[in-house]
Short mmCIF file of C-alpha atoms in Angstrom, two decimals:
data_model
loop_
_atom_site.label_atom_id
_atom_site.label_comp_id
_atom_site.label_asym_id
_atom_site.label_seq_id
_atom_site.Cartn_x
_atom_site.Cartn_y
_atom_site.Cartn_z
CA MET A 1 127.44 180.24 140.74
CA MET A 2 126.72 182.25 137.61
CA THR A 3 129.56 183.99 135.84
CA SER A 4 129.39 187.28 133.99
CA THR A 5 131.94 186.17 131.37
CA PRO A 6 130.32 186.25 127.92
CA VAL A 7 129.80 182.81 126.47
CA ALA A 8 131.62 183.69 123.27
CA GLU A 9 134.83 184.40 125.22
CA LEU A 10 134.98 181.00 126.94
CA PRO A 11 137.14 178.25 125.40
CA ALA A 12 135.29 175.35 123.83
CA GLU A 13 136.70 172.75 126.21
CA GLN A 14 135.03 174.61 129.10
CA LEU A 15 131.76 175.04 127.26
CA ALA A 16 130.90 171.51 126.21
CA PRO A 17 130.44 169.96 129.67
CA ARG A 18 128.58 172.98 131.03
CA ALA A 19 126.26 173.13 128.05
CA THR A 20 125.06 169.56 128.36
CA ALA A 21 122.01 170.26 130.54
CA ALA A 22 120.85 173.20 128.41
CA ARG A 23 121.44 171.24 125.25
CA VAL A 24 119.25 168.40 126.43
CA LEU A 25 116.48 170.86 127.17
CA TYR A 26 116.36 172.44 123.73
CA LEU A 27 116.80 169.18 121.86
CA ASP A 28 114.03 167.69 123.97
CA GLY A 29 111.94 170.71 123.04
CA LEU A 30 112.54 170.03 119.35
CA ARG A 31 111.61 166.39 119.89
CA GLY A 32 108.40 167.48 121.60
CA LEU A 33 107.43 169.77 118.73
CA ALA A 34 108.14 167.00 116.24
CA ALA A 35 105.88 164.65 118.22
CA LEU A 36 103.12 167.27 118.17
CA PHE A 37 103.50 167.58 114.39
CA VAL A 38 103.00 163.83 114.09
CA VAL A 39 99.69 164.28 115.95
CA THR A 40 98.49 167.02 113.59
CA TYR A 41 99.72 165.04 110.58
CA HIS A 42 97.76 161.90 111.45
CA SER A 43 94.69 163.92 112.41
CA ALA A 44 94.75 165.64 109.04
CA SER A 45 95.41 162.35 107.24
CA ALA A 46 92.21 160.94 108.78
CA LEU A 47 89.95 163.96 108.49
CA LEU A 48 91.50 166.19 105.79
CA PRO A 49 93.44 163.73 103.61
CA ALA A 50 94.03 166.12 100.73
CA MET A 51 96.15 168.15 103.16
CA THR A 52 98.62 165.29 103.66
CA ILE A 53 98.07 162.53 101.12
CA GLY A 54 97.02 164.63 98.13
CA GLY A 55 96.35 162.81 94.89
CA THR A 56 92.68 161.97 94.45
CA SER A 57 91.86 162.40 98.15
CA PRO A 58 88.66 164.37 98.73
CA VAL A 59 89.16 168.09 99.26
CA HIS A 60 87.23 169.39 102.26
CA THR A 61 88.58 172.93 102.74
CA PRO A 62 89.95 175.61 100.37
CA VAL A 63 93.40 175.43 102.00
CA ASP A 64 93.95 171.67 101.80
CA HIS A 65 96.34 171.66 98.84
CA PHE A 66 97.99 174.92 99.89
CA LEU A 67 98.93 173.57 103.32
CA ARG A 68 100.13 170.32 101.81
CA SER A 69 102.77 172.09 99.74
CA ALA A 70 103.42 175.29 101.75
CA PRO A 71 107.07 175.65 102.86
CA ILE A 72 107.56 175.60 106.66
CA LEU A 73 103.88 176.19 107.45
CA GLY A 74 103.17 172.79 105.96
CA LEU A 75 105.45 171.15 108.55
CA LEU A 76 102.38 170.79 110.75
CA PHE A 77 101.29 168.06 108.35
CA LYS A 78 104.57 166.27 107.59
CA GLY A 79 104.80 163.15 109.73
CA ASN A 80 107.77 161.62 107.93
CA SER A 81 109.77 164.80 108.45
CA ALA A 82 109.12 164.58 112.19
CA VAL A 83 110.28 160.94 112.21
CA CYS A 84 113.54 161.95 110.50
CA ILE A 85 114.06 164.60 113.20
CA PHE A 86 113.51 161.93 115.87
CA PHE A 87 116.26 159.80 114.34
CA ALA A 88 118.76 162.65 114.00
CA LEU A 89 118.09 163.65 117.62
CA SER A 90 118.62 160.05 118.75
CA GLY A 91 122.01 160.05 117.04
CA VAL A 92 122.97 163.14 119.02
CA ALA A 93 121.46 162.14 122.37
CA LEU A 94 122.77 158.57 122.42
CA SER A 95 126.28 159.72 121.52
CA LEU A 96 126.65 162.59 123.96
CA GLY A 97 127.53 160.83 127.22
CA PRO A 98 129.90 158.18 125.83
CA LEU A 99 131.65 160.64 123.50
CA GLN A 100 131.98 163.30 126.16
CA LYS A 101 133.68 160.91 128.55
CA SER A 102 135.19 158.47 126.02
CA ASN A 103 133.31 155.82 127.97
CA ARG A 104 132.98 152.47 126.20
CA VAL A 105 131.35 150.90 129.26
CA ALA A 106 128.54 153.48 129.22
CA ALA A 107 127.91 152.79 125.54
CA LEU A 108 127.80 149.02 126.09
CA SER A 109 125.45 149.38 129.06
CA ALA A 110 123.17 151.66 127.04
CA ALA A 111 123.15 149.12 124.21
CA ILE A 112 122.08 146.36 126.60
CA ARG A 113 119.25 148.51 127.98
CA ARG A 114 118.02 149.90 124.68
CA ALA A 115 115.50 147.18 123.82
CA PRO A 116 113.79 147.28 127.26
CA ARG A 117 113.74 151.09 127.07
CA LEU A 118 111.66 150.88 123.91
CA MET A 119 109.63 147.80 124.82
CA ILE A 120 108.24 148.87 128.20
CA PRO A 121 106.27 151.90 126.92
CA ALA A 122 105.38 150.00 123.75
CA LEU A 123 103.81 147.22 125.82
CA GLY A 124 101.77 149.72 127.81
CA ALA A 125 100.49 151.27 124.59
CA THR A 126 99.67 147.96 122.88
CA LEU A 127 97.78 146.71 125.94
CA LEU A 128 95.76 149.93 126.05
CA SER A 129 95.02 149.59 122.35
CA ALA A 130 93.87 146.00 122.84
CA VAL A 131 91.39 147.16 125.49
CA LEU A 132 90.06 149.91 123.21
CA TRP A 133 89.84 147.52 120.29
CA ALA A 134 88.07 144.77 122.22
CA SER A 135 85.58 147.25 123.69
CA GLY A 136 84.60 148.63 120.29
CA ALA A 137 86.02 152.08 121.01
CA TYR A 138 87.64 152.51 117.59
CA HIS A 139 85.40 154.32 115.10
CA ASN A 140 87.90 154.83 112.30
CA ALA A 141 86.00 152.63 109.84
CA GLN A 142 82.87 154.79 110.13
CA VAL A 143 84.89 157.99 109.79
CA ALA A 144 86.62 156.58 106.72
CA HIS A 145 83.25 155.73 105.18
CA ASP A 146 81.78 159.17 105.88
CA THR A 147 84.83 161.01 104.58
CA SER A 148 85.64 158.71 101.62
CA ASN A 149 89.10 158.19 103.07
CA ALA A 150 90.29 154.66 102.25
CA TRP A 151 93.55 155.13 104.21
CA PHE A 152 91.75 155.30 107.57
CA THR A 153 90.12 151.90 107.00
CA LEU A 154 93.47 150.12 107.22
CA PHE A 155 93.65 149.99 111.02
CA TRP A 156 92.19 147.74 113.74
CA ARG A 157 90.51 145.32 111.37
CA GLY A 158 89.45 141.91 112.62
CA ASP A 159 89.60 140.96 116.29
CA PRO A 160 92.39 141.50 118.83
CA THR A 161 94.16 138.52 120.41
CA TRP A 162 95.53 138.09 123.91
CA TRP A 163 99.08 137.50 122.66
CA GLY A 164 99.12 140.22 120.01
CA PRO A 165 100.11 143.16 122.26
CA LEU A 166 103.06 141.26 123.77
CA ARG A 167 104.29 140.10 120.36
CA GLU A 168 104.03 143.58 118.89
CA ALA A 169 105.71 145.29 121.86
CA THR A 170 108.68 142.91 121.90
CA GLY A 171 109.48 141.42 118.51
CA GLY A 172 107.74 144.29 116.74
CA VAL A 173 110.17 146.75 118.33
CA VAL A 174 113.30 145.06 116.99
CA THR A 175 112.17 143.68 113.62
CA THR A 176 110.07 144.87 110.71
CA HIS A 177 108.71 141.37 110.06
CA ILE A 178 105.96 141.68 112.69
CA PRO A 179 102.95 143.81 111.65
CA HIS A 180 102.00 146.67 113.94
CA LEU A 181 98.27 146.11 114.32
CA TYR A 182 97.63 147.59 117.77
CA VAL A 183 99.79 150.72 117.67
CA PRO A 184 100.47 151.48 113.99
CA VAL A 185 103.13 154.10 114.73
CA LEU A 186 105.37 151.39 116.18
CA TRP A 187 106.65 150.87 112.63
CA THR A 188 109.42 153.34 113.49
CA MET A 189 110.69 151.33 116.47
CA PRO A 190 112.73 148.78 114.49
CA TRP A 191 114.49 151.69 112.80
CA GLU A 192 115.05 153.34 116.18
CA PHE A 193 116.47 150.10 117.60
CA LEU A 194 118.69 149.37 114.60
CA GLY A 195 119.94 152.96 114.48
CA SER A 196 120.68 152.85 118.20
CA MET A 197 122.71 149.66 117.77
CA LEU A 198 124.64 151.32 114.95
CA VAL A 199 125.46 154.27 117.21
CA PHE A 200 126.44 152.09 120.15
CA GLY A 201 128.54 149.85 117.92
CA VAL A 202 130.74 152.81 117.01
CA LEU A 203 130.82 154.06 120.61
CA VAL A 204 131.81 150.69 122.06
CA ILE A 205 134.76 150.54 119.67
CA MET A 206 135.44 154.24 120.33
CA PRO A 207 138.03 154.83 117.59
CA PRO A 208 140.04 158.09 117.55
CA ARG A 209 138.07 161.16 116.49
CA ALA A 210 139.72 161.33 113.05
CA VAL A 211 138.76 157.73 112.38
CA ARG A 212 135.22 158.39 113.62
CA PHE A 213 134.75 161.15 111.08
CA VAL A 214 135.91 158.83 108.32
CA LEU A 215 133.32 156.33 109.56
CA TYR A 216 130.66 159.02 109.58
CA ALA A 217 131.45 159.92 105.96
CA VAL A 218 131.33 156.27 104.93
CA GLY A 219 128.10 155.74 106.87
CA ILE A 220 126.41 158.70 105.20
CA VAL A 221 127.29 157.31 101.77
CA VAL A 222 126.29 153.73 102.61
CA PHE A 223 123.02 154.65 104.36
CA ARG A 224 122.06 157.64 102.20
CA HIS A 225 118.83 155.91 101.12
CA SER A 226 117.88 154.83 104.63
CA TYR A 227 116.64 156.34 107.88
CA LEU A 228 119.95 155.18 109.37
CA VAL A 229 121.70 158.11 107.69
CA ASP A 230 120.16 160.48 110.24
CA PHE A 231 121.58 158.46 113.14
CA VAL A 232 125.02 158.74 111.55
CA ALA A 233 124.50 162.46 110.96
CA GLY A 234 123.42 162.90 114.58
CA MET A 235 126.62 161.26 115.81
CA ALA A 236 128.71 163.53 113.59
CA ILE A 237 126.82 166.61 114.81
CA CYS A 238 127.40 165.60 118.43
CA ASP A 239 131.11 165.01 117.83
CA VAL A 240 131.52 168.41 116.18
CA TRP A 241 129.57 170.09 118.97
CA LEU A 242 131.79 168.56 121.65
CA VAL A 243 134.89 169.84 119.84
CA ARG A 244 133.62 173.34 119.10
CA GLY A 245 131.50 173.90 122.19
CA THR A 246 128.54 176.28 122.16
CA ALA A 247 130.47 179.47 121.44
CA THR A 248 129.28 180.83 118.11
CA ARG A 249 130.08 184.13 116.44
CA ARG A 250 127.44 186.21 114.73
CA GLY A 251 128.67 185.13 111.34
CA THR A 252 128.39 181.49 112.33
CA GLN A 253 124.90 182.07 113.68
CA LEU A 254 123.86 183.73 110.42
CA VAL A 255 125.13 180.77 108.41
CA ALA A 256 123.39 178.38 110.82
CA ALA A 257 120.13 180.32 110.45
CA VAL A 258 120.30 180.05 106.66
CA VAL A 259 121.14 176.34 106.87
CA GLY A 260 118.30 175.78 109.35
CA LEU A 261 115.83 177.65 107.16
CA TYR A 262 116.89 175.60 104.16
CA GLY A 263 116.48 172.44 106.23
CA LEU A 264 112.96 173.46 107.27
CA VAL A 265 112.00 174.02 103.65
CA LEU A 266 113.38 170.59 102.69
CA LEU A 267 111.37 169.04 105.52
CA SER A 268 108.25 170.70 104.07
CA CYS A 269 108.42 168.61 100.91
CA PRO A 270 105.07 166.81 100.56
CA THR A 271 104.67 163.09 100.05
CA PRO A 272 104.11 161.83 97.48
CA THR A 273 105.77 164.45 95.30
CA GLY A 274 103.52 164.05 92.26
CA ASN A 275 100.59 166.24 91.33
CA GLY A 276 102.72 168.89 89.65
CA ILE A 277 104.73 169.90 92.74
CA THR A 278 108.02 170.94 91.14
CA PHE A 279 109.32 173.60 93.54
CA TYR A 280 110.82 171.04 95.92
CA ARG A 281 112.52 169.15 93.09
CA TRP A 282 114.79 172.13 92.52
CA LEU A 283 115.99 172.37 96.12
CA PHE A 284 118.21 169.30 96.30
CA PRO A 285 119.86 167.12 93.64
CA ASN A 286 118.15 163.80 93.07
CA ILE A 287 120.44 160.96 94.23
CA GLY A 288 118.36 158.15 92.83
CA TYR A 289 115.87 158.03 95.69
CA ASP A 290 112.37 159.30 96.38
CA ILE A 291 112.71 163.08 96.32
CA ALA A 292 110.58 163.67 99.41
CA GLU A 293 112.33 160.98 101.44
CA GLN A 294 115.80 162.29 100.64
CA GLU A 295 114.81 165.89 101.35
CA HIS A 296 113.35 164.88 104.72
CA LEU A 297 116.51 162.96 105.65
CA VAL A 298 118.79 165.84 104.69
CA GLY A 299 116.50 168.50 106.13
CA ALA A 300 116.34 166.83 109.54
CA ALA A 301 120.13 166.67 109.81
CA LEU A 302 120.50 170.31 108.73
CA VAL A 303 117.90 171.56 111.22
CA VAL A 304 119.48 169.71 114.15
CA ALA A 305 122.97 170.87 113.15
CA ALA A 306 121.83 174.48 112.78
CA LEU A 307 120.08 174.42 116.15
CA MET A 308 123.39 173.67 117.88
CA ALA A 309 124.64 177.12 116.83
CA LEU A 310 121.50 179.21 117.39
CA PRO A 311 121.16 180.40 121.01
CA THR A 312 117.88 182.23 120.33
CA ALA A 313 116.25 179.09 118.96
CA GLN A 314 117.72 177.10 121.84
CA ARG A 315 116.14 179.41 124.39
CA ALA A 316 112.77 179.20 122.64
CA LEU A 317 112.89 175.40 122.60
CA SER A 318 113.91 175.37 126.26
CA SER A 319 110.73 177.20 127.28
CA ARG A 320 108.34 175.54 129.70
CA PRO A 321 105.76 174.45 127.08
CA CYS A 322 108.48 172.91 124.92
CA ARG A 323 110.05 171.21 127.94
CA PHE A 324 106.67 169.68 128.73
CA LEU A 325 106.28 168.47 125.15
CA GLY A 326 109.77 167.02 125.31
CA ARG A 327 109.00 165.21 128.54
CA VAL A 328 105.89 163.51 127.17
CA SER A 329 107.08 163.19 123.55
CA PHE A 330 107.56 159.41 123.53
CA SER A 331 104.19 158.81 125.19
CA LEU A 332 102.54 161.35 122.89
CA TYR A 333 103.94 159.56 119.88
CA LEU A 334 102.71 156.17 121.13
CA LEU A 335 99.22 157.19 122.24
CA HIS A 336 97.97 159.83 119.84
CA PHE A 337 96.91 157.39 117.12
CA LEU A 338 94.81 155.48 119.65
CA VAL A 339 93.12 158.74 120.65
CA LEU A 340 92.57 159.58 116.98
CA GLY A 341 90.83 156.27 116.32
CA SER A 342 88.68 156.39 119.44
CA VAL A 343 87.84 159.73 121.09
CA GLY A 344 88.78 161.88 118.10
CA SER A 345 86.74 159.81 115.68
CA ALA A 346 83.76 159.76 118.05
CA VAL A 347 83.79 163.57 118.34
CA PHE A 348 84.03 163.97 114.58
CA LEU A 349 81.10 161.60 113.99
CA LEU A 350 79.06 163.50 116.58
CA LEU A 351 79.56 166.77 114.70
CA HIS A 352 79.72 165.59 111.11
CA GLY A 353 76.53 166.27 109.22
CA HIS A 354 75.32 168.72 111.87
CA THR A 355 78.03 171.37 111.48
CA PRO A 356 80.25 172.52 108.58
CA TYR A 357 82.88 169.92 107.73
CA ALA A 358 85.83 172.19 108.50
CA PHE A 359 84.37 172.98 111.93
CA ALA A 360 83.87 169.30 112.75
CA ALA A 361 87.41 168.43 111.65
CA THR A 362 88.94 171.36 113.56
CA VAL A 363 87.10 170.59 116.80
CA ALA A 364 87.93 166.89 116.51
CA THR A 365 91.61 167.72 115.94
CA ALA A 366 91.65 170.03 118.96
CA VAL A 367 90.14 167.25 121.07
CA ILE A 368 92.70 164.76 119.73
CA VAL A 369 95.58 167.06 120.68
CA ALA A 370 94.19 167.87 124.14
CA VAL A 371 93.29 164.28 125.06
CA SER A 372 96.57 162.99 123.65
CA LEU A 373 98.56 165.45 125.78
CA ALA A 374 96.61 164.59 128.93
CA ALA A 375 96.89 160.84 128.31
CA SER A 376 100.58 161.20 127.48
CA TYR A 377 101.28 162.98 130.74
CA LEU A 378 99.59 160.21 132.73
CA PHE A 379 101.35 157.54 130.68
CA THR A 380 104.70 159.26 131.21
CA VAL A 381 104.22 159.55 134.97
CA LEU A 382 102.77 156.09 135.49
CA ILE A 383 104.65 153.95 132.95
CA ASP A 384 107.44 155.61 131.01
CA GLU A 385 109.32 157.43 133.78
CA PRO A 386 109.06 154.55 136.32
CA GLY A 387 110.46 152.28 133.61
CA VAL A 388 113.34 154.70 133.02
CA ARG A 389 114.11 154.76 136.75
CA GLN A 390 114.21 150.97 136.91
CA LEU A 391 116.51 150.89 133.91
CA ALA A 392 118.75 153.46 135.62
CA ARG A 393 119.15 151.05 138.52
CA LEU A 394 119.92 148.29 136.04
CA ASN A 395 122.49 150.58 134.43
CA ARG A 396 124.39 150.88 137.71
CA VAL A 397 124.48 147.11 138.08
CA ILE A 398 125.61 146.58 134.49
CA THR A 399 128.24 149.32 134.70
CA ARG A 400 129.76 147.87 137.87
CA SER A 401 129.85 144.40 136.35
CA LEU A 402 131.41 145.59 133.10
CA SER A 403 133.94 147.75 134.94
CA ARG A 404 135.05 144.79 137.06
CA ALA A 405 135.24 142.58 133.97
CA SER A 406 137.43 145.09 132.17
#
């Protein structure tokens, strides 16, 4: 039953449990948008490389360099920024349940299930890629030749093997020592797995809150040059959110909006940061690391933290389109590069030379996005969500066993 009591007047301890469902929706929406930005980033990297890679990459449109360096607008073409957002969101999402209930058993069960959760969709994607590769469906080499884009020649070279997809979807998910030949974007999975284990390690121990915040501070210092810092930041954000609840005053919302805007600008920093781009160098002190990498890591944490205190942004990210993107985000991330190399490249080659370059690239990108979304929905319904349901059953078995053992 709905209550007419204003949210701001409710105590925090009442807000945190009730806000969980809504929170998942808007954070899923942010994850979905980040996944979509990865799609546009890789599409531009293949077809309009000056827009993302810069340097000596061929310029195909008058706005290539502008969009590469434009604050906020350029986020459409910042794949590493989206990855950092994924990791910060994982830190929040993986911590929520165990922290909310102080449940070590839930954390241990989640740790046991984490590798299969990542491997099942990865195997589906690598097998699909092997079929496309073996059938000659990848046209990236021809696109790279026609566009003078050496980067796009790096993928699907040689011949696929029968054991390659299994190796990449298992060992390639938990270690960086196995090359990701079938689904190149799987390079992030070892970081996701390692970051998850870091989160679950803290949650299984479940020290008092004061000790946890000391650990968060230490973790941020130790991992400041690594993607792991965003997992630690996500845990800290979740812990603060559970203490404070969702009640935020106007002053707090204003501060959060400024922090979020600053985070978005940091996330806009182009990579690499050469070519005379100095604006972003003034935004954050250099801590002895690549300026773009450190600004992306910090920006992702600031954006996620700010979102927790911005009801308007939360409502926007809980909209139906964003919920859909959030639902298919993992599948979209896994499949879009395969669509780019096959259908997207084929469409571009069909149009290139017969239409203006910008038109061919724009139409091909639109096709990549549309086909990726459709394929991701089918993949989610047929592979990802059934796998999640099976793991939920496994979770009940593991939880009962661990509860009896304790």
